[in-house]
PDB file of C-alpha atoms in Angstrom:
ATOM      1  CA  MET A   1      -0.023  -0.192  -0.239  1.00  0.00           C
ATOM      2  CA  ALA A   2       1.942   3.401  -0.506  1.00  0.00           C
ATOM      3  CA  ASN A   3       2.248   5.941   1.716  1.00  0.00           C
ATOM      4  CA  TYR A   4       1.571   9.266   0.731  1.00  0.00           C
ATOM      5  CA  TYR A   5       2.817  11.215   4.484  1.00  0.00           C
ATOM      6  CA  ASP A   6       6.316   9.531   3.746  1.00  0.00           C
ATOM      7  CA  LYS A   7       7.628  13.129   3.298  1.00  0.00           C
ATOM      8  CA  TYR A   8       6.610  13.951   7.186  1.00  0.00           C
ATOM      9  CA  THR A   9       8.136  13.720   9.625  1.00  0.00           C
ATOM     10  CA  GLN A  10       6.305  11.869  11.911  1.00  0.00           C
ATOM     11  CA  ALA A  11       5.268  12.298  16.157  1.00  0.00           C
ATOM     12  CA  TYR A  12       3.150  10.651  18.860  1.00  0.00           C
ATOM     13  CA  VAL A  13       0.765  10.840  19.704  1.00  0.00           C
ATOM     14  CA  SER A  14       0.041  11.103  23.905  1.00  0.00           C
ATOM     15  CA  VAL A  15      -2.670  12.133  25.788  1.00  0.00           C
ATOM     16  CA  ASP A  16      -2.152  13.977  29.771  1.00  0.00           C
ATOM     17  CA  CYS A  17      -4.237  13.695  32.650  1.00  0.00           C
ATOM     18  CA  ILE A  18      -5.603  16.441  35.282  1.00  0.00           C
ATOM     19  CA  ILE A  19      -6.531  14.243  38.327  1.00  0.00           C
ATOM     20  CA  PHE A  20      -8.185  17.341  40.211  1.00  0.00           C
ATOM     21  CA  GLY A  21      -9.564  15.603  44.078  1.00  0.00           C
ATOM     22  CA  PHE A  22     -11.160  17.082  47.209  1.00  0.00           C
ATOM     23  CA  ASP A  23      -9.256  16.893  51.301  1.00  0.00           C
ATOM     24  CA  LYS A  24      -8.790  18.553  53.291  1.00  0.00           C
ATOM     25  CA  GLY A  25     -10.150  22.276  53.291  1.00  0.00           C
ATOM     26  CA  LYS A  26      -7.936  21.910  49.883  1.00  0.00           C
ATOM     27  CA  LEU A  27      -7.992  21.465  45.963  1.00  0.00           C
ATOM     28  CA  ARG A  28      -5.564  19.115  44.760  1.00  0.00           C
ATOM     29  CA  ILE A  29      -3.910  17.196  41.840  1.00  0.00           C
ATOM     30  CA  LEU A  30      -2.667  13.440  42.041  1.00  0.00           C
ATOM     31  CA  LEU A  31       1.111  13.154  40.595  1.00  0.00           C
ATOM     32  CA  GLY A  32       4.258  11.199  40.153  1.00  0.00           C
ATOM     33  CA  LYS A  33       7.078  10.478  40.029  1.00  0.00           C
ATOM     34  CA  ARG A  34       8.682   9.449  37.058  1.00  0.00           C
ATOM     35  CA  ASN A  35      10.391   5.970  36.175  1.00  0.00           C
ATOM     36  CA  ILE A  36      10.781   6.333  32.833  1.00  0.00           C
ATOM     37  CA  ASP A  37      13.789   8.486  30.946  1.00  0.00           C
ATOM     38  CA  PRO A  38      13.686  11.206  29.400  1.00  0.00           C
ATOM     39  CA  GLY A  39      13.421  12.721  33.130  1.00  0.00           C
ATOM     40  CA  ARG A  40      13.413  10.352  35.159  1.00  0.00           C
ATOM     41  CA  GLY A  41      11.990  11.063  38.605  1.00  0.00           C
ATOM     42  CA  THR A  42      11.342  14.350  37.942  1.00  0.00           C
ATOM     43  CA  TRP A  43       7.074  14.834  39.362  1.00  0.00           C
ATOM     44  CA  SER A  44       4.922  14.281  36.410  1.00  0.00           C
ATOM     45  CA  LEU A  45       1.400  14.100  35.305  1.00  0.00           C
ATOM     46  CA  TYR A  46       0.118  10.485  34.658  1.00  0.00           C
ATOM     47  CA  GLY A  47      -0.547  10.122  30.758  1.00  0.00           C
ATOM     48  CA  GLY A  48       0.727   7.412  28.064  1.00  0.00           C
ATOM     49  CA  PHE A  49       0.850   6.793  24.453  1.00  0.00           C
ATOM     50  CA  VAL A  50      -2.438   6.925  22.528  1.00  0.00           C
ATOM     51  CA  ALA A  51      -3.169   3.324  20.242  1.00  0.00           C
ATOM     52  CA  PRO A  52      -3.652   3.521  16.383  1.00  0.00           C
ATOM     53  CA  THR A  53      -7.000   2.213  17.808  1.00  0.00           C
ATOM     54  CA  GLU A  54      -7.717   4.805  20.382  1.00  0.00           C
ATOM     55  CA  THR A  55      -9.224   8.420  19.483  1.00  0.00           C
ATOM     56  CA  LEU A  56      -8.050  11.000  22.040  1.00  0.00           C
ATOM     57  CA  ASP A  57     -10.982  10.467  24.126  1.00  0.00           C
ATOM     58  CA  GLU A  58     -10.898   6.733  24.665  1.00  0.00           C
ATOM     59  CA  ALA A  59      -6.830   7.647  25.343  1.00  0.00           C
ATOM     60  CA  ALA A  60      -8.204   9.199  28.432  1.00  0.00           C
ATOM     61  CA  LYS A  61     -10.507   7.195  29.218  1.00  0.00           C
ATOM     62  CA  ARG A  62      -8.233   4.224  28.882  1.00  0.00           C
ATOM     63  CA  VAL A  63      -5.973   6.514  31.192  1.00  0.00           C
ATOM     64  CA  LEU A  64      -8.067   7.440  33.572  1.00  0.00           C
ATOM     65  CA  THR A  65     -10.044   3.740  34.178  1.00  0.00           C
ATOM     66  CA  GLU A  66      -6.481   2.281  34.821  1.00  0.00           C
ATOM     67  CA  LEU A  67      -5.009   4.718  37.091  1.00  0.00           C
ATOM     68  CA  THR A  68      -8.605   5.649  39.395  1.00  0.00           C
ATOM     69  CA  GLY A  69     -10.267   2.604  38.872  1.00  0.00           C
ATOM     70  CA  ILE A  70     -13.292   4.253  38.950  1.00  0.00           C
ATOM     71  CA  GLU A  71     -15.092   3.519  34.788  1.00  0.00           C
ATOM     72  CA  ASP A  72     -17.439   7.489  34.918  1.00  0.00           C
ATOM     73  CA  VAL A  73     -14.716  10.107  34.769  1.00  0.00           C
ATOM     74  CA  TYR A  74     -15.839  13.545  34.565  1.00  0.00           C
ATOM     75  CA  MET A  75     -13.671  14.896  32.217  1.00  0.00           C
ATOM     76  CA  LYS A  76     -13.197  17.932  29.750  1.00  0.00           C
ATOM     77  CA  GLN A  77     -10.157  18.306  27.140  1.00  0.00           C
ATOM     78  CA  THR A  78      -7.415  20.883  27.970  1.00  0.00           C
ATOM     79  CA  GLY A  79      -6.006  21.763  24.814  1.00  0.00           C
ATOM     80  CA  ALA A  80      -2.646  20.741  22.848  1.00  0.00           C
ATOM     81  CA  TYR A  81       0.950  21.006  23.805  1.00  0.00           C
ATOM     82  CA  SER A  82       3.344  20.946  20.305  1.00  0.00           C
ATOM     83  CA  ALA A  83       5.954  23.019  21.739  1.00  0.00           C
ATOM     84  CA  ILE A  84       8.875  21.422  19.298  1.00  0.00           C
ATOM     85  CA  GLU A  85      11.551  20.916  22.385  1.00  0.00           C
ATOM     86  CA  ARG A  86       8.517  20.043  25.065  1.00  0.00           C
ATOM     87  CA  ASP A  87       9.912  16.405  24.985  1.00  0.00           C
ATOM     88  CA  PRO A  88      13.972  15.986  24.360  1.00  0.00           C
ATOM     89  CA  VAL A  89      14.358  12.748  22.747  1.00  0.00           C
ATOM     90  CA  SER A  90      11.288  12.625  20.607  1.00  0.00           C
ATOM     91  CA  ARG A  91       8.293  14.526  18.613  1.00  0.00           C
ATOM     92  CA  VAL A  92       6.137  14.917  21.030  1.00  0.00           C
ATOM     93  CA  ILE A  93       1.895  16.066  20.958  1.00  0.00           C
ATOM     94  CA  SER A  94       0.484  15.645  23.573  1.00  0.00           C
ATOM     95  CA  VAL A  95      -3.315  16.803  24.095  1.00  0.00           C
ATOM     96  CA  ALA A  96      -3.878  16.544  28.057  1.00  0.00           C
ATOM     97  CA  TYR A  97      -8.164  16.017  30.023  1.00  0.00           C
ATOM     98  CA  TYR A  98      -8.699  17.442  33.368  1.00  0.00           C
ATOM     99  CA  ALA A  99     -10.707  15.061  35.460  1.00  0.00           C
ATOM    100  CA  LEU A 100     -12.454  15.330  39.014  1.00  0.00           C
ATOM    101  CA  ILE A 101     -12.957  12.197  41.853  1.00  0.00           C
ATOM    102  CA  ASN A 102     -14.017  12.068  45.111  1.00  0.00           C
ATOM    103  CA  VAL A 103     -10.667  11.547  47.157  1.00  0.00           C
ATOM    104  CA  LYS A 104     -12.519   9.092  48.976  1.00  0.00           C
ATOM    105  CA  ASP A 105     -13.808   7.020  45.967  1.00  0.00           C
ATOM    106  CA  TYR A 106     -10.277   6.657  44.665  1.00  0.00           C
ATOM    107  CA  ASP A 107      -8.146   3.214  44.965  1.00  0.00           C
ATOM    108  CA  GLU A 108      -5.545   3.541  47.864  1.00  0.00           C
ATOM    109  CA  ARG A 109      -4.402   0.675  46.023  1.00  0.00           C
ATOM    110  CA  LEU A 110      -4.176   1.853  42.327  1.00  0.00           C
ATOM    111  CA  ARG A 111      -2.352   4.374  44.097  1.00  0.00           C
ATOM    112  CA  GLN A 112       0.349   2.854  46.160  1.00  0.00           C
ATOM    113  CA  GLN A 113       0.705   0.805  42.620  1.00  0.00           C
ATOM    114  CA  TYR A 114       1.686   3.926  40.895  1.00  0.00           C
ATOM    115  CA  ASN A 115       3.176   5.155  43.294  1.00  0.00           C
ATOM    116  CA  LEU A 116       1.090   8.723  43.663  1.00  0.00           C
ATOM    117  CA  GLU A 117       0.109  11.548  45.931  1.00  0.00           C
ATOM    118  CA  TRP A 118      -2.029  13.109  45.989  1.00  0.00           C
ATOM    119  CA  VAL A 119      -0.686  17.102  46.634  1.00  0.00           C
ATOM    120  CA  SER A 120      -2.809  20.852  47.295  1.00  0.00           C
ATOM    121  CA  LEU A 121      -1.724  22.716  44.053  1.00  0.00           C
ATOM    122  CA  ASN A 122      -0.063  25.670  46.566  1.00  0.00           C
ATOM    123  CA  GLU A 123       2.446  23.197  47.332  1.00  0.00           C
ATOM    124  CA  MET A 124       2.578  21.761  43.333  1.00  0.00           C
ATOM    125  CA  PRO A 125       6.811  20.515  43.071  1.00  0.00           C
ATOM    126  CA  GLU A 126       8.515  22.131  39.961  1.00  0.00           C
ATOM    127  CA  LEU A 127       6.712  19.171  36.970  1.00  0.00           C
ATOM    128  CA  PHE A 128       8.209  17.980  34.409  1.00  0.00           C
ATOM    129  CA  SER A 129       7.969  19.305  30.619  1.00  0.00           C
ATOM    130  CA  ASP A 130       5.139  21.714  30.393  1.00  0.00           C
ATOM    131  CA  HIS A 131       3.398  19.648  32.527  1.00  0.00           C
ATOM    132  CA  GLY A 132       3.092  23.132  34.846  1.00  0.00           C
ATOM    133  CA  GLU A 133       1.916  24.341  31.948  1.00  0.00           C
ATOM    134  CA  MET A 134      -0.783  21.945  31.460  1.00  0.00           C
ATOM    135  CA  VAL A 135      -2.073  22.045  35.315  1.00  0.00           C
ATOM    136  CA  ALA A 136      -3.087  26.606  35.334  1.00  0.00           C
ATOM    137  CA  ASP A 137      -4.477  25.519  31.715  1.00  0.00           C
ATOM    138  CA  ALA A 138      -6.904  23.134  33.512  1.00  0.00           C
ATOM    139  CA  LEU A 139      -7.995  25.268  36.507  1.00  0.00           C
ATOM    140  CA  LYS A 140      -8.483  28.397  34.615  1.00  0.00           C
ATOM    141  CA  LEU A 141     -10.864  26.231  33.027  1.00  0.00           C
ATOM    142  CA  LEU A 142     -12.184  24.894  35.797  1.00  0.00           C
ATOM    143  CA  GLN A 143     -12.373  28.374  37.434  1.00  0.00           C
ATOM    144  CA  ARG A 144     -14.431  29.989  34.239  1.00  0.00           C
ATOM    145  CA  ARG A 145     -16.424  27.291  34.030  1.00  0.00           C
ATOM    146  CA  ILE A 146     -17.942  27.100  37.092  1.00  0.00           C
ATOM    147  CA  GLU A 147     -19.279  30.298  37.241  1.00  0.00           C
ATOM    148  CA  ALA A 148     -22.249  28.638  35.147  1.00  0.00           C
ATOM    149  CA  ALA A 149     -22.302  25.050  36.162  1.00  0.00           C
ATOM    150  CA  PRO A 150     -21.361  23.715  39.848  1.00  0.00           C
ATOM    151  CA  LEU A 151     -18.985  21.093  38.831  1.00  0.00           C
ATOM    152  CA  CYS A 152     -18.007  20.280  42.582  1.00  0.00           C
ATOM    153  CA  TYR A 153     -19.973  17.126  42.948  1.00  0.00           C
ATOM    154  CA  PRO A 154     -17.608  15.330  41.028  1.00  0.00           C
ATOM    155  CA  LEU A 155     -15.605  16.488  44.030  1.00  0.00           C
ATOM    156  CA  LEU A 156     -17.519  15.763  47.030  1.00  0.00           C
ATOM    157  CA  PRO A 157     -19.826  12.680  48.425  1.00  0.00           C
ATOM    158  CA  GLU A 158     -23.568  11.773  47.146  1.00  0.00           C
ATOM    159  CA  LEU A 159     -24.732  13.115  49.931  1.00  0.00           C
ATOM    160  CA  PHE A 160     -23.368  16.688  50.799  1.00  0.00           C
ATOM    161  CA  THR A 161     -23.787  19.906  53.074  1.00  0.00           C
ATOM    162  CA  LEU A 162     -24.009  23.004  51.442  1.00  0.00           C
ATOM    163  CA  THR A 163     -21.045  24.813  53.580  1.00  0.00           C
ATOM    164  CA  GLN A 164     -18.433  21.446  51.982  1.00  0.00           C
ATOM    165  CA  PHE A 165     -19.826  23.064  48.441  1.00  0.00           C
ATOM    166  CA  GLN A 166     -19.299  26.192  49.676  1.00  0.00           C
ATOM    167  CA  ASN A 167     -15.762  24.908  50.474  1.00  0.00           C
ATOM    168  CA  VAL A 168     -14.397  23.268  47.770  1.00  0.00           C
ATOM    169  CA  TYR A 169     -16.049  26.592  45.423  1.00  0.00           C
ATOM    170  CA  GLU A 170     -14.082  28.219  46.853  1.00  0.00           C
ATOM    171  CA  ALA A 171     -11.163  26.062  46.367  1.00  0.00           C
ATOM    172  CA  ILE A 172     -11.181  26.055  42.887  1.00  0.00           C
ATOM    173  CA  ALA A 173     -11.882  29.768  42.158  1.00  0.00           C
ATOM    174  CA  GLY A 174      -9.559  30.810  44.644  1.00  0.00           C
ATOM    175  CA  LYS A 175     -11.681  32.995  46.492  1.00  0.00           C
ATOM    176  CA  LYS A 176     -14.104  33.699  49.488  1.00  0.00           C
ATOM    177  CA  VAL A 177     -17.377  34.258  48.818  1.00  0.00           C
ATOM    178  CA  ASP A 178     -20.536  35.254  50.698  1.00  0.00           C
ATOM    179  CA  LYS A 179     -22.226  32.360  52.576  1.00  0.00           C
ATOM    180  CA  ARG A 180     -25.179  34.741  51.824  1.00  0.00           C
ATOM    181  CA  ASN A 181     -25.697  35.448  48.420  1.00  0.00           C
ATOM    182  CA  PHE A 182     -23.706  31.967  47.748  1.00  0.00           C
ATOM    183  CA  ARG A 183     -26.688  29.786  49.382  1.00  0.00           C
ATOM    184  CA  LYS A 184     -29.514  32.184  47.480  1.00  0.00           C
ATOM    185  CA  LYS A 185     -27.336  31.373  43.969  1.00  0.00           C
ATOM    186  CA  ILE A 186     -27.797  27.753  43.915  1.00  0.00           C
ATOM    187  CA  LYS A 187     -30.852  27.036  45.824  1.00  0.00           C
ATOM    188  CA  GLN A 188     -31.920  28.762  42.688  1.00  0.00           C
ATOM    189  CA  SER A 189     -30.484  27.632  40.053  1.00  0.00           C
ATOM    190  CA  GLY A 190     -32.571  24.037  40.778  1.00  0.00           C
ATOM    191  CA  VAL A 191     -29.802  21.973  40.821  1.00  0.00           C
ATOM    192  CA  LEU A 192     -29.583  20.502  44.023  1.00  0.00           C
ATOM    193  CA  ILE A 193     -32.219  18.661  45.852  1.00  0.00           C
ATOM    194  CA  GLU A 194     -32.966  18.906  49.265  1.00  0.00           C
ATOM    195  CA  THR A 195     -33.219  15.753  50.756  1.00  0.00           C
ATOM    196  CA  ASN A 196     -34.510  14.539  54.476  1.00  0.00           C
ATOM    197  CA  GLU A 197     -31.760  13.689  56.252  1.00  0.00           C
ATOM    198  CA  ILE A 198     -29.897  15.343  58.874  1.00  0.00           C
ATOM    199  CA  ASP A 199     -25.714  15.543  58.894  1.00  0.00           C
ATOM    200  CA  LYS A 200     -24.619  15.838  62.609  1.00  0.00           C
ATOM    201  CA  THR A 201     -20.900  15.568  62.965  1.00  0.00           C
ATOM    202  CA  THR A 202     -20.016  19.151  62.556  1.00  0.00           C
ATOM    203  CA  SER A 203     -23.058  20.416  65.131  1.00  0.00           C
ATOM    204  CA  LYS A 204     -26.216  18.582  67.661  1.00  0.00           C
ATOM    205  CA  ARG A 205     -28.631  20.806  65.201  1.00  0.00           C
ATOM    206  CA  GLY A 206     -27.325  19.721  62.027  1.00  0.00           C
ATOM    207  CA  ALA A 207     -27.120  20.127  58.227  1.00  0.00           C
ATOM    208  CA  ALA A 208     -29.154  19.236  56.133  1.00  0.00           C
ATOM    209  CA  LEU A 209     -27.812  17.304  53.391  1.00  0.00           C
ATOM    210  CA  TYR A 210     -28.290  17.494  49.582  1.00  0.00           C
ATOM    211  CA  ARG A 211     -27.816  15.629  46.200  1.00  0.00           C
ATOM    212  CA  LEU A 212     -27.602  16.612  42.815  1.00  0.00           C
ATOM    213  CA  LYS A 213     -30.869  16.723  40.289  1.00  0.00           C
ATOM    214  CA  GLU A 214     -31.045  13.644  38.146  1.00  0.00           C
ATOM    215  CA  ASN A 215     -30.819  14.286  34.771  1.00  0.00           C
ATOM    216  CA  ILE A 216     -29.204  17.060  34.234  1.00  0.00           C
ATOM    217  CA  ASP A 217     -25.457  16.069  33.000  1.00  0.00           C
ATOM    218  CA  ASP A 218     -26.488  18.602  29.109  1.00  0.00           C
ATOM    219  CA  ILE A 219     -25.641  21.777  31.704  1.00  0.00           C
ATOM    220  CA  PHE A 220     -22.111  20.210  32.811  1.00  0.00           C
TER     221      PHE A 220
END
């Protein structure tokens, strides 16, 4: 079979996954140290090369499932990164995806298997190549989208209080918000349903527990 593209330089295509979680009041990111060259031993995002039989989305979903053990992960494409020398060995173009997961849903055995750590964004070390740029871009996209849609929900348990919701929102937005106005806005949005259950872990009186309204995936 004739190959009409022989005269063009070949490039590898990879995906890199920026996995956000929320724990102990902080927005965190899942990082590990590279165990291959180039960059062996440096902090890095987790990713992989796109197989000949995969689309970009399929490759990202495969990597995320391998890494987290969770099948249905909220993910969005962040962008493509194609600096000529972003990989010192070969021409590699990477497409980054950000994902949101509940830390408590993450299989601890997988974290240990892949030697990964949940690192606070405020304490993020220098990352391999342009991975730091990927994280910064993903956070900007997330901050823009959170103003229009309650993207906090994948980081929370199935049932949560409005205080928990606000804490995650503030961690993503990087700013404090007025409690009364925030709760009014969230309740008026119609995306949350108040349950009959009460959380009494923080006070004797307790706080109402909410859940996400069903069948509203289209707004995300």
